[in-house]
């Protein structure tokens, strides 16, 4: 697949670094020197947000959550995303209250899907700190990490495949109406991380039928 990142920070580097063996990747950011440096460090391409979206079959929105809609505009606006799969990894969480910043009870993912009607959209990778996604082996306490995600029907297969490609087990929670729950769950993790917990403080979803003790 061709995967374009809007954003070239910690999460973009961690996920792109995992996918670069199997997929073509382009990172993008506003500061081109910093973006080039990030891309060179993991051996992938760099460009502007517009170039990354035009290049991609799959777009990962990996700015800070506050910048998502500005970045979509900078990438060419809604129509630039037509026909693409878009993965929202963002956590709209206040690091003062550790509550979701969404006031309408609906997820950021749903707002993104509404803004990009020509795209297939889902949410994934939001529930663990960047250091977790950098791990080569995603086995914790003898169990493969289960990555909950939401997706509309059109995005489902691709997102599941990309979760498997980072070494985790994909588990679809439902369509993007459920993304709010993933954002709220991430707020719990973020609260403990900001209080000083180890970056590997994560939820795992244990199902006896998929127990993978090695
Ligand atoms: N960090 C974590 O542990 C973690 C874990 C799970 C989920 N998340 C979520 O993932 C998202 C990214 O987090 P992060 O830690 O990777 O953030 P980060 O390190 O701050 O990176 C944000 C990136 O976005 C770029 N950017 C900002 N505006 C842009 C625009 N208009 N067009 C293109 N690029 C733009 C920035 O580069 P320039 O300044 O050069 O533009 C930077 O490379 C956040 O929403 C966060 O909630 C983070």
Tab-separated table of C-alpha atoms and ligand atoms in Angstrom:
chain	number	residue	atom	x	y	z
A	1	UNK	CA	0.000	0.000	0.000
A	2	UNK	CA	0.992	3.637	-0.362
A	3	UNK	CA	0.665	5.282	3.061
A	4	UNK	CA	0.844	9.053	3.515
A	5	UNK	CA	1.173	10.653	6.937
A	6	UNK	CA	-0.091	14.138	7.680
A	7	UNK	CA	2.343	14.766	10.511
A	8	UNK	CA	5.913	13.611	11.046
A	9	UNK	CA	6.155	13.474	14.824
A	10	UNK	CA	6.519	10.619	17.286
A	11	UNK	CA	3.505	8.564	16.234
A	12	UNK	CA	4.146	9.021	12.514
A	13	UNK	CA	7.733	7.808	12.926
A	14	UNK	CA	6.762	4.838	15.114
A	15	UNK	CA	4.029	3.549	12.772
A	16	UNK	CA	5.881	4.385	9.552
A	17	UNK	CA	8.981	2.637	10.888
A	18	UNK	CA	6.947	-0.538	11.399
A	19	UNK	CA	5.248	-0.384	7.990
A	20	UNK	CA	8.203	0.661	5.861
A	21	UNK	CA	9.297	-2.925	5.131
A	22	UNK	CA	5.995	-3.816	3.514
A	23	UNK	CA	4.604	-0.500	2.263
A	24	UNK	CA	5.625	2.741	0.529
A	25	UNK	CA	5.527	5.639	2.982
A	26	UNK	CA	5.591	9.437	2.789
A	27	UNK	CA	5.711	11.646	5.893
A	28	UNK	CA	4.648	15.299	5.797
A	29	UNK	CA	4.850	18.289	8.103
A	30	UNK	CA	4.901	22.064	7.925
A	31	UNK	CA	8.603	22.382	8.723
A	32	UNK	CA	10.230	20.677	5.751
A	33	UNK	CA	13.699	20.370	7.317
A	34	UNK	CA	12.300	18.619	10.371
A	35	UNK	CA	10.056	16.448	8.192
A	36	UNK	CA	12.963	15.419	5.939
A	37	UNK	CA	15.071	14.553	8.982
A	38	UNK	CA	12.267	12.414	10.456
A	39	UNK	CA	11.754	10.592	7.157
A	40	UNK	CA	15.476	10.007	6.599
A	41	UNK	CA	15.809	8.509	10.080
A	42	UNK	CA	13.465	5.673	9.125
A	43	UNK	CA	14.239	5.499	5.399
A	44	UNK	CA	10.938	6.756	3.970
A	45	UNK	CA	9.922	9.649	1.691
A	46	UNK	CA	8.973	13.154	2.797
A	47	UNK	CA	6.802	15.843	1.234
A	48	UNK	CA	4.177	18.453	1.890
A	49	UNK	CA	0.803	17.438	3.315
A	50	UNK	CA	-0.675	17.907	-0.161
A	51	UNK	CA	1.945	15.625	-1.695
A	52	UNK	CA	1.529	12.963	0.994
A	53	UNK	CA	-2.247	12.797	0.544
A	54	UNK	CA	-2.038	12.818	-3.259
A	55	UNK	CA	0.509	9.975	-3.088
A	56	UNK	CA	-1.434	7.786	-0.668
A	57	UNK	CA	-4.024	5.019	-0.774
A	58	UNK	CA	-4.136	5.278	3.023
A	59	UNK	CA	-3.743	8.550	4.932
A	60	UNK	CA	-2.848	8.619	8.620
A	61	UNK	CA	-3.885	11.853	10.340
A	62	UNK	CA	-0.992	12.276	12.798
A	63	UNK	CA	-0.867	15.920	13.792
A	64	UNK	CA	-1.858	17.006	17.279
A	65	UNK	CA	-5.635	16.632	17.571
A	66	UNK	CA	-6.071	20.413	17.681
A	67	UNK	CA	-4.512	20.681	14.198
A	68	UNK	CA	-6.464	17.965	12.400
A	69	UNK	CA	-8.902	20.151	10.468
A	70	UNK	CA	-6.308	22.817	9.634
A	71	UNK	CA	-4.079	20.031	8.332
A	72	UNK	CA	-6.907	18.599	6.221
A	73	UNK	CA	-7.328	22.026	4.615
A	74	UNK	CA	-3.548	22.330	4.086
A	75	UNK	CA	-3.569	18.915	2.411
A	76	UNK	CA	-6.016	20.119	-0.220
A	77	UNK	CA	-9.352	19.976	1.583
A	78	UNK	CA	-12.052	17.348	1.613
A	79	UNK	CA	-11.914	16.366	-2.067
A	80	UNK	CA	-8.195	15.524	-1.824
A	81	UNK	CA	-9.204	12.566	0.369
A	82	UNK	CA	-11.834	11.134	-1.994
A	83	UNK	CA	-11.362	7.409	-2.547
A	84	UNK	CA	-8.742	7.069	0.205
A	85	UNK	CA	-8.769	5.258	3.514
A	86	UNK	CA	-8.168	7.639	6.416
A	87	UNK	CA	-6.932	6.507	9.839
A	88	UNK	CA	-7.560	8.833	12.756
A	89	UNK	CA	-5.064	8.162	15.581
A	90	UNK	CA	-5.814	11.336	17.536
A	91	UNK	CA	-6.909	11.755	21.121
A	92	UNK	CA	-9.019	14.849	21.754
A	93	UNK	CA	-8.154	14.834	25.446
A	94	UNK	CA	-7.360	17.785	27.721
A	95	UNK	CA	-4.092	17.266	29.586
A	96	UNK	CA	-5.446	19.495	32.359
A	97	UNK	CA	-8.719	17.704	33.098
A	98	UNK	CA	-7.962	14.381	31.342
A	99	UNK	CA	-11.454	14.464	29.907
A	100	UNK	CA	-12.406	14.341	26.264
A	101	UNK	CA	-12.621	17.780	24.684
A	102	UNK	CA	-15.583	16.712	22.544
A	103	UNK	CA	-18.676	18.493	23.767
A	104	UNK	CA	-21.339	16.856	21.639
A	105	UNK	CA	-20.754	13.322	22.939
A	106	UNK	CA	-19.540	12.212	19.534
A	107	UNK	CA	-16.052	11.237	18.493
A	108	UNK	CA	-13.448	13.288	16.678
A	109	UNK	CA	-13.423	10.373	14.220
A	110	UNK	CA	-17.070	10.996	13.386
A	111	UNK	CA	-16.353	14.679	12.790
A	112	UNK	CA	-13.485	13.703	10.476
A	113	UNK	CA	-15.721	11.243	8.597
A	114	UNK	CA	-18.354	13.971	8.195
A	115	UNK	CA	-15.705	16.361	6.845
A	116	UNK	CA	-14.378	13.735	4.399
A	117	UNK	CA	-17.507	12.164	2.849
A	118	UNK	CA	-15.531	10.664	-0.052
A	119	UNK	CA	-13.134	8.763	2.217
A	120	UNK	CA	-13.348	5.490	4.146
A	121	UNK	CA	-12.550	6.330	7.784
A	122	UNK	CA	-11.588	4.565	10.988
A	123	UNK	CA	-9.810	5.069	14.293
A	124	UNK	CA	-6.866	3.005	15.560
A	125	UNK	CA	-3.547	3.191	17.404
A	126	UNK	CA	-4.813	5.863	19.817
A	127	UNK	CA	-4.833	3.817	23.015
A	128	UNK	CA	-1.121	3.309	23.641
A	129	UNK	CA	1.832	5.626	24.052
A	130	UNK	CA	4.294	6.024	21.198
A	131	UNK	CA	6.929	3.882	22.965
A	132	UNK	CA	4.545	0.918	22.743
A	133	UNK	CA	4.158	1.264	18.960
A	134	UNK	CA	7.948	1.325	18.634
A	135	UNK	CA	8.242	-2.138	20.234
A	136	UNK	CA	9.298	-4.771	17.729
A	137	UNK	CA	7.576	-7.501	19.742
A	138	UNK	CA	4.062	-6.495	20.785
A	139	UNK	CA	3.682	-9.311	23.303
A	140	UNK	CA	2.958	-8.232	26.872
A	141	UNK	CA	2.614	-10.651	29.779
A	142	UNK	CA	2.788	-13.441	27.226
A	143	UNK	CA	-0.103	-12.115	25.165
A	144	UNK	CA	-0.100	-10.339	21.834
A	145	UNK	CA	-1.465	-6.824	22.210
A	146	UNK	CA	-5.042	-6.507	21.025
A	147	UNK	CA	-5.670	-3.240	19.212
A	148	UNK	CA	-9.259	-2.110	19.346
A	149	UNK	CA	-10.317	-0.051	16.353
A	150	UNK	CA	-13.422	1.352	14.758
A	151	UNK	CA	-14.075	1.616	11.059
A	152	UNK	CA	-16.778	2.083	8.534
A	153	UNK	CA	-17.258	-0.987	6.321
A	154	UNK	CA	-15.034	0.336	3.547
A	155	UNK	CA	-12.076	1.000	5.886
A	156	UNK	CA	-12.329	-2.177	7.941
A	157	UNK	CA	-10.119	-4.622	6.012
A	158	UNK	CA	-7.269	-2.188	5.387
A	159	UNK	CA	-7.107	-0.987	8.998
A	160	UNK	CA	-7.159	-4.575	10.289
A	161	UNK	CA	-4.287	-5.433	7.941
A	162	UNK	CA	-2.218	-2.437	9.044
A	163	UNK	CA	-2.746	-3.288	12.724
A	164	UNK	CA	-1.538	-6.832	12.046
A	165	UNK	CA	1.458	-5.344	10.207
A	166	UNK	CA	2.652	-3.592	13.398
A	167	UNK	CA	2.531	-6.935	15.208
A	168	UNK	CA	-0.746	-6.467	17.113
A	169	UNK	CA	-4.063	-8.296	16.867
A	170	UNK	CA	-6.857	-6.207	15.346
A	171	UNK	CA	-10.251	-6.264	17.066
A	172	UNK	CA	-13.034	-4.132	15.616
A	173	UNK	CA	-15.224	-2.521	18.243
A	174	UNK	CA	-17.774	-1.392	15.680
A	175	UNK	CA	-18.363	1.490	13.320
A	176	UNK	CA	-17.168	5.021	14.089
A	177	UNK	CA	-20.122	5.673	16.410
A	178	UNK	CA	-17.992	3.668	18.865
A	179	UNK	CA	-14.849	5.758	18.379
A	180	UNK	CA	-15.919	7.997	21.248
A	181	UNK	CA	-15.337	5.046	23.566
A	182	UNK	CA	-11.781	4.601	22.273
A	183	UNK	CA	-11.104	8.298	22.847
A	184	UNK	CA	-12.485	8.131	26.387
A	185	UNK	CA	-10.459	4.978	27.129
A	186	UNK	CA	-7.316	6.722	25.915
A	187	UNK	CA	-8.043	9.562	28.347
A	188	UNK	CA	-7.683	7.053	31.196
A	189	UNK	CA	-4.269	5.931	29.953
A	190	UNK	CA	-3.122	9.526	29.353
A	191	UNK	CA	-4.108	10.503	32.897
A	192	UNK	CA	-1.833	7.837	34.365
A	193	UNK	CA	0.999	8.616	31.934
A	194	UNK	CA	0.937	12.282	32.945
A	195	UNK	CA	0.987	11.197	36.589
A	196	UNK	CA	4.276	9.416	35.900
A	197	UNK	CA	3.286	5.880	34.961
A	198	UNK	CA	5.576	3.905	32.678
A	199	UNK	CA	4.884	4.495	28.932
A	200	UNK	CA	3.960	0.832	28.691
A	201	UNK	CA	0.849	1.413	30.784
A	202	UNK	CA	-1.750	-0.037	28.418
A	203	UNK	CA	-5.107	-1.709	28.338
A	204	UNK	CA	-5.133	-5.167	26.844
A	205	UNK	CA	-8.237	-7.074	25.872
A	206	UNK	CA	-7.993	-10.632	27.031
A	207	UNK	CA	-10.090	-13.316	25.394
A	208	UNK	CA	-9.398	-16.923	26.379
A	209	UNK	CA	-10.002	-18.157	22.826
A	210	UNK	CA	-7.153	-16.065	21.460
A	211	UNK	CA	-4.730	-16.573	24.350
A	212	UNK	CA	-1.239	-16.557	22.863
A	213	UNK	CA	1.045	-17.455	25.755
A	214	UNK	CA	4.451	-18.359	24.380
B	1	LIG	N1	2.402	10.574	21.464
B	1	LIG	C1	1.701	9.522	21.816
B	1	LIG	O1	2.125	8.733	22.667
B	1	LIG	C2	0.372	9.244	21.162
B	1	LIG	C3	-0.219	7.984	21.330
B	1	LIG	C4	-1.450	7.720	20.714
B	1	LIG	C5	-2.058	8.708	19.961
B	1	LIG	N2	-1.471	9.932	19.838
B	1	LIG	C6	-2.124	10.960	19.028
B	1	LIG	O2	-1.402	11.044	17.818
B	1	LIG	C7	-1.370	12.396	17.345
B	1	LIG	C8	0.070	12.749	17.016
B	1	LIG	O3	0.839	12.664	18.196
B	1	LIG	P1	2.425	12.834	18.161
B	1	LIG	O4	2.886	12.572	19.544
B	1	LIG	O5	3.005	12.094	17.020
B	1	LIG	O6	2.512	14.417	17.885
B	1	LIG	P2	3.809	15.294	17.559
B	1	LIG	O7	5.039	14.523	17.851
B	1	LIG	O8	3.576	16.613	18.209
B	1	LIG	O9	3.728	15.464	15.985
B	1	LIG	C9	2.752	16.249	15.351
B	1	LIG	C10	3.191	16.443	13.916
B	1	LIG	O10	2.170	17.130	13.199
B	1	LIG	C11	2.806	18.013	12.277
B	1	LIG	N3	1.811	19.008	11.843
B	1	LIG	C12	1.161	19.923	12.584
B	1	LIG	N4	0.318	20.631	11.793
B	1	LIG	C13	0.441	20.123	10.535
B	1	LIG	C14	-0.155	20.424	9.288
B	1	LIG	N5	-1.046	21.426	9.167
B	1	LIG	N6	0.205	19.687	8.208
B	1	LIG	C15	1.105	18.690	8.313
B	1	LIG	N7	1.717	18.364	9.482
B	1	LIG	C16	1.385	19.082	10.568
B	1	LIG	C17	4.006	18.527	13.079
B	1	LIG	O11	5.071	18.954	12.257
B	1	LIG	P3	5.337	20.482	11.879
B	1	LIG	O12	5.309	21.255	13.148
B	1	LIG	O13	6.612	20.465	11.126
B	1	LIG	O14	4.200	20.807	10.988
B	1	LIG	C18	4.473	17.227	13.746
B	1	LIG	O15	5.330	16.509	12.900
B	1	LIG	C19	-1.997	13.278	18.442
B	1	LIG	O16	-3.273	13.704	18.055
B	1	LIG	C20	-2.111	12.336	19.659
B	1	LIG	O17	-3.303	12.551	20.380
B	1	LIG	C21	-0.261	10.206	20.399
